[in-house]
PDB file of N, CA, C and O in Angstrom:
ATOM      1  N   CYS A   1     165.671  59.412 134.632  1.00 71.00           N
ATOM      2  CA  CYS A   1     164.968  59.308 133.164  1.00 71.00           C
ATOM      3  C   CYS A   1     165.397  57.426 132.856  1.00 71.00           C
ATOM      4  O   CYS A   1     166.833  57.679 132.425  1.00 71.00           O
ATOM      5  N   VAL A   2     163.929  57.023 132.176  1.00 72.00           N
ATOM      6  CA  VAL A   2     164.511  55.687 131.380  1.00 72.00           C
ATOM      7  C   VAL A   2     164.701  55.766 129.985  1.00 72.00           C
ATOM      8  O   VAL A   2     165.369  55.099 129.333  1.00 72.00           O
ATOM      9  N   SER A   3     164.412  56.676 129.006  1.00 77.00           N
ATOM     10  CA  SER A   3     164.562  56.379 128.366  1.00 77.00           C
ATOM     11  C   SER A   3     164.286  58.478 127.612  1.00 77.00           C
ATOM     12  O   SER A   3     163.594  58.589 128.314  1.00 77.00           O
ATOM     13  N   VAL A   4     164.903  58.917 126.664  1.00 83.00           N
ATOM     14  CA  VAL A   4     164.628  60.235 125.859  1.00 83.00           C
ATOM     15  C   VAL A   4     164.271  60.109 124.784  1.00 83.00           C
ATOM     16  O   VAL A   4     164.978  59.298 123.807  1.00 83.00           O
ATOM     17  N   ASP A   5     163.671  60.956 124.109  1.00 92.00           N
ATOM     18  CA  ASP A   5     163.127  61.478 122.619  1.00 92.00           C
ATOM     19  C   ASP A   5     164.207  62.256 122.308  1.00 92.00           C
ATOM     20  O   ASP A   5     165.214  62.863 122.416  1.00 92.00           O
ATOM     21  N   THR A   6     163.937  61.327 120.824  1.00 95.00           N
ATOM     22  CA  THR A   6     165.488  61.970 119.893  1.00 95.00           C
ATOM     23  C   THR A   6     165.221  63.355 119.242  1.00 95.00           C
ATOM     24  O   THR A   6     164.352  64.256 118.898  1.00 95.00           O
ATOM     25  N   VAL A   7     165.944  64.081 119.616  1.00 96.00           N
ATOM     26  CA  VAL A   7     166.509  65.830 119.776  1.00 96.00           C
ATOM     27  C   VAL A   7     166.533  65.765 117.673  1.00 96.00           C
ATOM     28  O   VAL A   7     168.358  64.952 117.647  1.00 96.00           O
ATOM     29  N   ILE A   8     165.425  66.432 117.127  1.00 97.00           N
ATOM     30  CA  ILE A   8     165.502  67.163 115.830  1.00 97.00           C
ATOM     31  C   ILE A   8     166.033  67.711 115.179  1.00 97.00           C
ATOM     32  O   ILE A   8     166.721  67.633 114.051  1.00 97.00           O
ATOM     33  N   SER A   9     165.956  69.110 115.963  1.00 97.00           N
ATOM     34  CA  SER A   9     166.415  70.853 116.083  1.00 97.00           C
ATOM     35  C   SER A   9     166.548  71.034 117.068  1.00 97.00           C
ATOM     36  O   SER A   9     165.239  71.021 117.797  1.00 97.00           O
ATOM     37  N   VAL A  10     167.306  72.360 116.383  1.00 97.00           N
ATOM     38  CA  VAL A  10     166.910  73.063 117.773  1.00 97.00           C
ATOM     39  C   VAL A  10     167.523  74.477 117.045  1.00 97.00           C
ATOM     40  O   VAL A  10     168.711  74.650 116.584  1.00 97.00           O
ATOM     41  N   LYS A  11     166.787  75.264 117.536  1.00 97.00           N
ATOM     42  CA  LYS A  11     167.037  76.859 116.899  1.00 97.00           C
ATOM     43  C   LYS A  11     167.308  77.982 117.664  1.00 97.00           C
ATOM     44  O   LYS A  11     166.722  77.800 118.963  1.00 97.00           O
ATOM     45  N   LEU A  12     168.272  78.995 117.831  1.00 96.00           N
ATOM     46  CA  LEU A  12     168.579  80.028 118.895  1.00 96.00           C
ATOM     47  C   LEU A  12     168.226  81.416 118.509  1.00 96.00           C
ATOM     48  O   LEU A  12     168.861  81.807 117.169  1.00 96.00           O
ATOM     49  N   ALA A  13     167.001  81.728 118.532  1.00 94.00           N
ATOM     50  CA  ALA A  13     166.721  83.268 117.579  1.00 94.00           C
ATOM     51  C   ALA A  13     166.534  82.694 116.443  1.00 94.00           C
ATOM     52  O   ALA A  13     167.214  83.880 114.948  1.00 94.00           O
ATOM     53  N   GLY A  14     165.564  81.951 116.139  1.00 94.00           N
ATOM     54  CA  GLY A  14     165.651  81.355 114.725  1.00 94.00           C
ATOM     55  C   GLY A  14     166.940  80.732 113.572  1.00 94.00           C
ATOM     56  O   GLY A  14     166.492  80.562 112.641  1.00 94.00           O
ATOM     57  N   TYR A  15     167.751  80.893 114.419  1.00 94.00           N
ATOM     58  CA  TYR A  15     169.402  80.054 113.722  1.00 94.00           C
ATOM     59  C   TYR A  15     169.145  78.579 114.269  1.00 94.00           C
ATOM     60  O   TYR A  15     169.690  78.521 115.300  1.00 94.00           O
ATOM     61  N   VAL A  16     169.410  77.538 112.940  1.00 96.00           N
ATOM     62  CA  VAL A  16     169.501  76.045 113.258  1.00 96.00           C
ATOM     63  C   VAL A  16     171.015  76.449 114.264  1.00 96.00           C
ATOM     64  O   VAL A  16     172.530  77.112 114.117  1.00 96.00           O
ATOM     65  N   ALA A  17     170.923  75.308 115.698  1.00 95.00           N
ATOM     66  CA  ALA A  17     172.376  74.829 116.672  1.00 95.00           C
ATOM     67  C   ALA A  17     172.667  74.147 115.790  1.00 95.00           C
ATOM     68  O   ALA A  17     172.311  72.344 115.601  1.00 95.00           O
ATOM     69  N   ASN A  18     173.967  73.543 115.963  1.00 94.00           N
ATOM     70  CA  ASN A  18     173.913  72.482 115.752  1.00 94.00           C
ATOM     71  C   ASN A  18     174.218  71.735 117.245  1.00 94.00           C
ATOM     72  O   ASN A  18     175.370  72.156 118.467  1.00 94.00           O
ATOM     73  N   ILE A  19     173.759  70.350 117.972  1.00 96.00           N
ATOM     74  CA  ILE A  19     173.551  69.813 118.515  1.00 96.00           C
ATOM     75  C   ILE A  19     174.384  68.668 118.741  1.00 96.00           C
ATOM     76  O   ILE A  19     174.943  67.964 117.414  1.00 96.00           O
ATOM     77  N   ILE A  20     175.302  68.510 120.313  1.00 94.00           N
ATOM     78  CA  ILE A  20     175.998  67.702 120.282  1.00 94.00           C
ATOM     79  C   ILE A  20     176.242  66.689 120.975  1.00 94.00           C
ATOM     80  O   ILE A  20     176.824  65.796 120.983  1.00 94.00           O
ATOM     81  N   ASP A  21     174.796  66.719 121.751  1.00 94.00           N
ATOM     82  CA  ASP A  21     174.675  66.182 123.146  1.00 94.00           C
ATOM     83  C   ASP A  21     173.506  66.081 124.216  1.00 94.00           C
ATOM     84  O   ASP A  21     173.587  67.383 123.682  1.00 94.00           O
ATOM     85  N   TYR A  22     172.638  65.006 123.967  1.00 94.00           N
ATOM     86  CA  TYR A  22     171.242  65.703 124.823  1.00 94.00           C
ATOM     87  C   TYR A  22     171.182  64.427 125.496  1.00 94.00           C
ATOM     88  O   TYR A  22     171.669  63.085 125.548  1.00 94.00           O
ATOM     89  N   ASN A  23     169.937  64.855 126.858  1.00 91.00           N
ATOM     90  CA  ASN A  23     170.134  63.383 127.619  1.00 91.00           C
ATOM     91  C   ASN A  23     168.566  63.651 128.152  1.00 91.00           C
ATOM     92  O   ASN A  23     168.188  64.488 127.373  1.00 91.00           O
ATOM     93  N   CYS A  24     167.793  63.288 129.023  1.00 87.00           N
ATOM     94  CA  CYS A  24     166.470  63.457 129.857  1.00 87.00           C
ATOM     95  C   CYS A  24     166.646  64.861 130.341  1.00 87.00           C
ATOM     96  O   CYS A  24     165.568  65.487 130.764  1.00 87.00           O
ATOM     97  N   LEU A  25     167.884  65.551 130.806  1.00 89.00           N
ATOM     98  CA  LEU A  25     167.861  67.013 131.219  1.00 89.00           C
ATOM     99  C   LEU A  25     168.566  67.819 130.783  1.00 89.00           C
ATOM    100  O   LEU A  25     168.428  69.185 131.129  1.00 89.00           O
ATOM    101  N   GLU A  26     169.705  67.608 129.672  1.00 93.00           N
ATOM    102  CA  GLU A  26     169.933  68.666 129.188  1.00 93.00           C
ATOM    103  C   GLU A  26     170.157  68.740 127.840  1.00 93.00           C
ATOM    104  O   GLU A  26     169.993  67.278 127.425  1.00 93.00           O
ATOM    105  N   ILE A  27     170.282  69.703 126.794  1.00 95.00           N
ATOM    106  CA  ILE A  27     170.944  70.172 125.307  1.00 95.00           C
ATOM    107  C   ILE A  27     171.986  70.247 125.366  1.00 95.00           C
ATOM    108  O   ILE A  27     172.139  71.795 125.113  1.00 95.00           O
ATOM    109  N   HIS A  28     173.397  69.707 124.742  1.00 94.00           N
ATOM    110  CA  HIS A  28     174.326  70.476 124.341  1.00 94.00           C
ATOM    111  C   HIS A  28     174.586  71.253 123.054  1.00 94.00           C
ATOM    112  O   HIS A  28     174.011  70.422 121.978  1.00 94.00           O
ATOM    113  N   VAL A  29     174.303  72.265 122.852  1.00 95.00           N
ATOM    114  CA  VAL A  29     174.406  72.484 121.446  1.00 95.00           C
ATOM    115  C   VAL A  29     175.300  73.491 121.169  1.00 95.00           C
ATOM    116  O   VAL A  29     176.279  74.448 122.048  1.00 95.00           O
ATOM    117  N   SER A  30     176.325  74.302 119.673  1.00 91.00           N
ATOM    118  CA  SER A  30     176.979  74.674 119.590  1.00 91.00           C
ATOM    119  C   SER A  30     176.153  76.427 118.704  1.00 91.00           C
ATOM    120  O   SER A  30     175.762  75.701 118.181  1.00 91.00           O
ATOM    121  N   VAL A  31     176.920  77.207 119.462  1.00 87.00           N
ATOM    122  CA  VAL A  31     176.340  78.080 118.993  1.00 87.00           C
ATOM    123  C   VAL A  31     176.608  78.301 117.127  1.00 87.00           C
ATOM    124  O   VAL A  31     178.039  78.439 117.209  1.00 87.00           O
ATOM    125  N   PRO A  32     175.730  78.599 115.819  1.00 82.00           N
ATOM    126  CA  PRO A  32     176.915  79.212 114.616  1.00 82.00           C
ATOM    127  C   PRO A  32     177.571  80.300 115.180  1.00 82.00           C
ATOM    128  O   PRO A  32     176.638  81.016 115.405  1.00 82.00           O
ATOM    129  N   ASN A  33     178.447  81.091 114.042  1.00 80.00           N
ATOM    130  CA  ASN A  33     179.494  82.423 114.307  1.00 80.00           C
ATOM    131  C   ASN A  33     178.140  83.532 112.894  1.00 80.00           C
ATOM    132  O   ASN A  33     178.635  83.290 112.002  1.00 80.00           O
ATOM    133  N   LEU A  34     178.184  84.917 113.721  1.00 83.00           N
ATOM    134  CA  LEU A  34     176.486  85.254 113.270  1.00 83.00           C
ATOM    135  C   LEU A  34     177.308  86.230 112.519  1.00 83.00           C
ATOM    136  O   LEU A  34     177.086  86.963 111.551  1.00 83.00           O
ATOM    137  N   GLY A  35     178.133  87.007 113.377  1.00 81.00           N
ATOM    138  CA  GLY A  35     179.229  88.391 113.218  1.00 81.00           C
ATOM    139  C   GLY A  35     177.912  89.614 113.877  1.00 81.00           C
ATOM    140  O   GLY A  35     178.412  90.756 112.681  1.00 81.00           O
ATOM    141  N   LEU A  36     176.508  88.866 114.734  1.00 85.00           N
ATOM    142  CA  LEU A  36     175.633  90.197 114.314  1.00 85.00           C
ATOM    143  C   LEU A  36     175.007  90.379 115.600  1.00 85.00           C
ATOM    144  O   LEU A  36     175.145  88.688 116.509  1.00 85.00           O
ATOM    145  N   SER A  37     174.242  91.305 116.937  1.00 87.00           N
ATOM    146  CA  SER A  37     173.522  91.181 116.996  1.00 87.00           C
ATOM    147  C   SER A  37     172.030  90.483 116.770  1.00 87.00           C
ATOM    148  O   SER A  37     171.512  91.244 116.008  1.00 87.00           O
ATOM    149  N   SER A  38     171.610  89.967 117.657  1.00 90.00           N
ATOM    150  CA  SER A  38     170.512  89.326 117.667  1.00 90.00           C
ATOM    151  C   SER A  38     169.381  88.684 118.544  1.00 90.00           C
ATOM    152  O   SER A  38     169.980  87.155 118.920  1.00 90.00           O
ATOM    153  N   LEU A  39     167.689  88.897 118.504  1.00 94.00           N
ATOM    154  CA  LEU A  39     167.556  87.881 120.582  1.00 94.00           C
ATOM    155  C   LEU A  39     166.321  87.964 119.383  1.00 94.00           C
ATOM    156  O   LEU A  39     165.986  87.834 118.883  1.00 94.00           O
ATOM    157  N   GLY A  40     166.097  86.377 119.837  1.00 96.00           N
ATOM    158  CA  GLY A  40     164.770  85.285 119.727  1.00 96.00           C
ATOM    159  C   GLY A  40     164.323  84.589 120.248  1.00 96.00           C
ATOM    160  O   GLY A  40     165.004  83.890 121.514  1.00 96.00           O
ATOM    161  N   ASP A  41     163.218  83.602 119.647  1.00 97.00           N
ATOM    162  CA  ASP A  41     163.361  81.915 120.848  1.00 97.00           C
ATOM    163  C   ASP A  41     164.647  80.905 121.011  1.00 97.00           C
ATOM    164  O   ASP A  41     164.708  80.946 119.754  1.00 97.00           O
ATOM    165  N   VAL A  42     164.133  80.429 121.902  1.00 97.00           N
ATOM    166  CA  VAL A  42     164.683  79.108 121.831  1.00 97.00           C
ATOM    167  C   VAL A  42     163.168  77.296 121.737  1.00 97.00           C
ATOM    168  O   VAL A  42     163.010  78.467 121.771  1.00 97.00           O
ATOM    169  N   ASP A  43     163.332  77.544 120.088  1.00 98.00           N
ATOM    170  CA  ASP A  43     162.626  76.387 119.492  1.00 98.00           C
ATOM    171  C   ASP A  43     163.373  75.093 119.543  1.00 98.00           C
ATOM    172  O   ASP A  43     164.784  75.016 118.957  1.00 98.00           O
ATOM    173  N   VAL A  44     163.066  73.712 120.096  1.00 97.00           N
ATOM    174  CA  VAL A  44     163.580  72.238 120.506  1.00 97.00           C
ATOM    175  C   VAL A  44     161.597  71.605 119.624  1.00 97.00           C
ATOM    176  O   VAL A  44     160.644  71.032 120.450  1.00 97.00           O
ATOM    177  N   VAL A  45     162.459  70.596 119.120  1.00 97.00           N
ATOM    178  CA  VAL A  45     161.538  69.880 117.860  1.00 97.00           C
ATOM    179  C   VAL A  45     162.957  69.182 118.319  1.00 97.00           C
ATOM    180  O   VAL A  45     163.007  68.120 118.315  1.00 97.00           O
ATOM    181  N   PHE A  46     161.401  67.470 118.948  1.00 95.00           N
ATOM    182  CA  PHE A  46     161.831  65.823 119.180  1.00 95.00           C
ATOM    183  C   PHE A  46     160.495  65.433 118.227  1.00 95.00           C
ATOM    184  O   PHE A  46     159.815  65.663 117.705  1.00 95.00           O
ATOM    185  N   GLN A  47     161.990  64.312 118.099  1.00 95.00           N
ATOM    186  CA  GLN A  47     160.982  63.223 116.914  1.00 95.00           C
ATOM    187  C   GLN A  47     160.024  62.608 117.194  1.00 95.00           C
ATOM    188  O   GLN A  47     159.496  62.435 115.751  1.00 95.00           O
ATOM    189  N   SER A  48     159.075  62.739 118.125  1.00 94.00           N
ATOM    190  CA  SER A  48     157.760  63.134 118.523  1.00 94.00           C
ATOM    191  C   SER A  48     156.871  63.454 118.425  1.00 94.00           C
ATOM    192  O   SER A  48     155.908  63.365 118.368  1.00 94.00           O
ATOM    193  N   GLY A  49     157.436  64.187 117.994  1.00 95.00           N
ATOM    194  CA  GLY A  49     156.100  65.408 116.980  1.00 95.00           C
ATOM    195  C   GLY A  49     156.408  67.013 118.242  1.00 95.00           C
ATOM    196  O   GLY A  49     155.879  67.733 117.893  1.00 95.00           O
ATOM    197  N   VAL A  50     156.893  66.868 119.300  1.00 95.00           N
ATOM    198  CA  VAL A  50     156.430  67.743 120.725  1.00 95.00           C
ATOM    199  C   VAL A  50     157.961  68.931 120.309  1.00 95.00           C
ATOM    200  O   VAL A  50     158.789  68.943 119.717  1.00 95.00           O
ATOM    201  N   LYS A  51     157.598  69.636 120.329  1.00 97.00           N
ATOM    202  CA  LYS A  51     157.532  71.993 120.475  1.00 97.00           C
ATOM    203  C   LYS A  51     158.123  72.082 121.686  1.00 97.00           C
ATOM    204  O   LYS A  51     157.173  72.462 121.870  1.00 97.00           O
ATOM    205  N   LEU A  52     158.814  72.415 121.561  1.00 97.00           N
ATOM    206  CA  LEU A  52     158.991  73.953 122.582  1.00 97.00           C
ATOM    207  C   LEU A  52     159.749  74.966 122.487  1.00 97.00           C
ATOM    208  O   LEU A  52     160.657  74.987 121.325  1.00 97.00           O
ATOM    209  N   SER A  53     159.393  75.855 122.729  1.00 98.00           N
ATOM    210  CA  SER A  53     159.958  77.035 121.966  1.00 98.00           C
ATOM    211  C   SER A  53     159.618  77.794 123.636  1.00 98.00           C
ATOM    212  O   SER A  53     159.226  77.750 124.855  1.00 98.00           O
ATOM    213  N   LYS A  54     160.672  79.074 123.815  1.00 97.00           N
ATOM    214  CA  LYS A  54     160.951  79.712 124.994  1.00 97.00           C
ATOM    215  C   LYS A  54     161.181  81.366 124.662  1.00 97.00           C
ATOM    216  O   LYS A  54     161.593  81.007 124.138  1.00 97.00           O
ATOM    217  N   LEU A  55     160.433  81.759 124.614  1.00 97.00           N
ATOM    218  CA  LEU A  55     160.082  83.172 123.709  1.00 97.00           C
ATOM    219  C   LEU A  55     161.092  84.172 123.677  1.00 97.00           C
ATOM    220  O   LEU A  55     161.058  84.419 125.246  1.00 97.00           O
ATOM    221  N   LEU A  56     161.600  85.184 123.757  1.00 96.00           N
ATOM    222  CA  LEU A  56     162.866  85.980 123.824  1.00 96.00           C
ATOM    223  C   LEU A  56     163.754  85.604 124.632  1.00 96.00           C
ATOM    224  O   LEU A  56     163.915  86.232 126.049  1.00 96.00           O
ATOM    225  N   SER A  57     164.489  84.309 124.296  1.00 95.00           N
ATOM    226  CA  SER A  57     165.657  83.766 125.767  1.00 95.00           C
ATOM    227  C   SER A  57     166.806  83.416 125.362  1.00 95.00           C
ATOM    228  O   SER A  57     167.729  82.806 125.682  1.00 95.00           O
ATOM    229  N   PHE A  58     166.838  83.792 123.892  1.00 94.00           N
ATOM    230  CA  PHE A  58     168.845  83.912 123.693  1.00 94.00           C
ATOM    231  C   PHE A  58     169.359  85.315 122.809  1.00 94.00           C
ATOM    232  O   PHE A  58     167.558  85.482 122.247  1.00 94.00           O
ATOM    233  N   THR A  59     170.426  85.689 123.464  1.00 90.00           N
ATOM    234  CA  THR A  59     170.688  86.562 122.902  1.00 90.00           C
ATOM    235  C   THR A  59     171.713  86.686 122.310  1.00 90.00           C
ATOM    236  O   THR A  59     173.275  85.595 122.736  1.00 90.00           O
ATOM    237  N   TYR A  60     172.157  86.718 120.744  1.00 87.00           N
ATOM    238  CA  TYR A  60     173.482  86.242 120.044  1.00 87.00           C
ATOM    239  C   TYR A  60     174.418  87.323 120.520  1.00 87.00           C
ATOM    240  O   TYR A  60     173.280  89.104 120.175  1.00 87.00           O
ATOM    241  N   LEU A  61     175.166  87.620 120.751  1.00 80.00           N
ATOM    242  CA  LEU A  61     176.666  88.883 120.516  1.00 80.00           C
ATOM    243  C   LEU A  61     177.061  89.084 118.923  1.00 80.00           C
ATOM    244  O   LEU A  61     177.559  88.042 119.158  1.00 80.00           O
ATOM    245  N   ALA A  62     176.709  90.141 118.513  1.00 77.00           N
ATOM    246  CA  ALA A  62     178.233  89.937 117.641  1.00 77.00           C
ATOM    247  C   ALA A  62     179.658  89.971 118.173  1.00 77.00           C
ATOM    248  O   ALA A  62     180.423  89.075 116.521  1.00 77.00           O
ATOM    249  N   VAL A  63     180.166  90.455 118.652  1.00 73.00           N
ATOM    250  CA  VAL A  63     181.534  90.599 119.176  1.00 73.00           C
ATOM    251  C   VAL A  63     181.634  88.574 120.972  1.00 73.00           C
ATOM    252  O   VAL A  63     180.986  90.057 122.151  1.00 73.00           O
ATOM    253  N   GLY A  64     182.223  88.284 120.530  1.00 71.00           N
ATOM    254  CA  GLY A  64     181.964  86.898 121.978  1.00 71.00           C
ATOM    255  C   GLY A  64     183.169  87.350 122.437  1.00 71.00           C
ATOM    256  O   GLY A  64     184.073  88.194 122.317  1.00 71.00           O
ATOM    257  N   GLN A  65     183.023  87.508 124.054  1.00 79.00           N
ATOM    258  CA  GLN A  65     184.110  87.627 124.740  1.00 79.00           C
ATOM    259  C   GLN A  65     184.618  86.176 126.007  1.00 79.00           C
ATOM    260  O   GLN A  65     183.330  86.133 126.866  1.00 79.00           O
ATOM    261  N   ILE A  66     185.723  86.954 125.951  1.00 87.00           N
ATOM    262  CA  ILE A  66     185.882  85.519 126.992  1.00 87.00           C
ATOM    263  C   ILE A  66     185.739  86.046 128.934  1.00 87.00           C
ATOM    264  O   ILE A  66     186.355  86.690 128.906  1.00 87.00           O
ATOM    265  N   THR A  67     185.109  85.154 129.767  1.00 88.00           N
ATOM    266  CA  THR A  67     185.286  85.251 130.607  1.00 88.00           C
ATOM    267  C   THR A  67     185.300  84.874 131.613  1.00 88.00           C
ATOM    268  O   THR A  67     185.505  85.472 132.705  1.00 88.00           O
ATOM    269  N   SER A  68     185.607  83.461 131.264  1.00 92.00           N
ATOM    270  CA  SER A  68     186.145  83.153 132.450  1.00 92.00           C
ATOM    271  C   SER A  68     186.752  81.044 132.286  1.00 92.00           C
ATOM    272  O   SER A  68     185.938  80.923 130.905  1.00 92.00           O
ATOM    273  N   VAL A  69     187.552  81.303 132.674  1.00 94.00           N
ATOM    274  CA  VAL A  69     188.974  79.250 132.170  1.00 94.00           C
ATOM    275  C   VAL A  69     189.233  78.877 132.735  1.00 94.00           C
ATOM    276  O   VAL A  69     189.834  78.757 134.151  1.00 94.00           O
ATOM    277  N   PHE A  70     188.636  77.128 133.494  1.00 92.00           N
ATOM    278  CA  PHE A  70     188.344  76.625 134.621  1.00 92.00           C
ATOM    279  C   PHE A  70     188.942  75.227 134.006  1.00 92.00           C
ATOM    280  O   PHE A  70     188.295  75.132 133.267  1.00 92.00           O
ATOM    281  N   PRO A  71     189.590  74.846 135.063  1.00 93.00           N
ATOM    282  CA  PRO A  71     190.891  74.785 135.365  1.00 93.00           C
ATOM    283  C   PRO A  71     191.813  75.828 134.397  1.00 93.00           C
ATOM    284  O   PRO A  71     192.415  76.119 133.521  1.00 93.00           O
ATOM    285  N   ALA A  72     192.531  77.337 135.287  1.00 91.00           N
ATOM    286  CA  ALA A  72     193.382  77.785 134.921  1.00 91.00           C
ATOM    287  C   ALA A  72     195.399  77.448 134.282  1.00 91.00           C
ATOM    288  O   ALA A  72     195.671  78.036 133.518  1.00 91.00           O
ATOM    289  N   VAL A  73     195.384  75.863 135.005  1.00 92.00           N
ATOM    290  CA  VAL A  73     196.469  75.371 134.664  1.00 92.00           C
ATOM    291  C   VAL A  73     195.973  73.852 134.082  1.00 92.00           C
ATOM    292  O   VAL A  73     194.547  73.762 135.096  1.00 92.00           O
ATOM    293  N   GLY A  74     196.798  72.918 133.525  1.00 89.00           N
ATOM    294  CA  GLY A  74     196.347  71.612 133.681  1.00 89.00           C
ATOM    295  C   GLY A  74     197.371  70.916 132.830  1.00 89.00           C
ATOM    296  O   GLY A  74     197.929  71.674 132.151  1.00 89.00           O
ATOM    297  N   SER A  75     196.664  69.698 132.580  1.00 90.00           N
ATOM    298  CA  SER A  75     198.004  69.028 131.685  1.00 90.00           C
ATOM    299  C   SER A  75     196.953  67.978 130.367  1.00 90.00           C
ATOM    300  O   SER A  75     196.493  68.157 130.616  1.00 90.00           O
ATOM    301  N   ALA A  76     198.007  67.166 129.742  1.00 90.00           N
ATOM    302  CA  ALA A  76     197.544  66.251 129.512  1.00 90.00           C
ATOM    303  C   ALA A  76     195.912  65.673 129.341  1.00 90.00           C
ATOM    304  O   ALA A  76     196.338  65.317 130.672  1.00 90.00           O
ATOM    305  N   THR A  77     195.372  65.687 128.721  1.00 89.00           N
ATOM    306  CA  THR A  77     193.596  64.853 129.063  1.00 89.00           C
ATOM    307  C   THR A  77     192.718  65.970 129.543  1.00 89.00           C
ATOM    308  O   THR A  77     191.336  65.516 130.192  1.00 89.00           O
ATOM    309  N   GLN A  78     193.441  67.089 130.338  1.00 90.00           N
ATOM    310  CA  GLN A  78     192.987  67.792 130.887  1.00 90.00           C
ATOM    311  C   GLN A  78     191.590  68.285 129.968  1.00 90.00           C
ATOM    312  O   GLN A  78     191.303  69.134 129.424  1.00 90.00           O
ATOM    313  N   LEU A  79     189.761  68.498 131.025  1.00 89.00           N
ATOM    314  CA  LEU A  79     189.090  68.824 130.592  1.00 89.00           C
ATOM    315  C   LEU A  79     189.065  69.814 131.389  1.00 89.00           C
ATOM    316  O   LEU A  79     189.559  70.384 131.832  1.00 89.00           O
ATOM    317  N   VAL A  80     189.620  71.272 129.821  1.00 92.00           N
ATOM    318  CA  VAL A  80     188.939  72.619 130.788  1.00 92.00           C
ATOM    319  C   VAL A  80     187.640  72.875 129.364  1.00 92.00           C
ATOM    320  O   VAL A  80     187.169  73.070 128.584  1.00 92.00           O
ATOM    321  N   THR A  81     186.701  74.249 130.559  1.00 91.00           N
ATOM    322  CA  THR A  81     185.428  74.644 130.639  1.00 91.00           C
ATOM    323  C   THR A  81     185.464  76.327 130.127  1.00 91.00           C
ATOM    324  O   THR A  81     186.894  76.832 130.889  1.00 91.00           O
ATOM    325  N   ILE A  82     185.173  76.783 129.334  1.00 90.00           N
ATOM    326  CA  ILE A  82     185.314  77.896 128.588  1.00 90.00           C
ATOM    327  C   ILE A  82     184.798  78.599 128.577  1.00 90.00           C
ATOM    328  O   ILE A  82     183.590  78.327 127.619  1.00 90.00           O
ATOM    329  N   ILE A  83     184.282  79.590 128.954  1.00 85.00           N
ATOM    330  CA  ILE A  83     182.308  80.668 129.087  1.00 85.00           C
ATOM    331  C   ILE A  83     182.867  81.986 128.650  1.00 85.00           C
ATOM    332  O   ILE A  83     184.032  82.762 128.562  1.00 85.00           O
ATOM    333  N   ALA A  84     182.099  81.892 127.305  1.00 79.00           N
ATOM    334  CA  ALA A  84     182.133  83.463 126.823  1.00 79.00           C
ATOM    335  C   ALA A  84     181.319  83.226 126.726  1.00 79.00           C
ATOM    336  O   ALA A  84     179.616  83.396 126.652  1.00 79.00           O
ATOM    337  N   HIS A  85     180.667  84.945 126.241  1.00 72.00           N
ATOM    338  CA  HIS A  85     179.640  86.032 126.559  1.00 72.00           C
ATOM    339  C   HIS A  85     179.630  87.060 125.729  1.00 72.00           C
ATOM    340  O   HIS A  85     181.004  86.551 125.181  1.00 72.00           O
TER     341      HIS A  85
END
């Protein structure tokens, strides 16, 4: 992609997510800790005014659970991916 429209907000099931980074293919956000289960839409708003939504496409879980860690061993400055559901 040549240019990327500025992402100004992302909501997951109606709750604002913290935008970490984005490019023309992906938006990385952190999910707020709600302590409850909730199903809802994903809504993204761009600076240009474009609004994208996907209905009923995100579910918060009341208690998260780590499902994988990769790699399982590492040294200083190692990037580790932790996946939780």
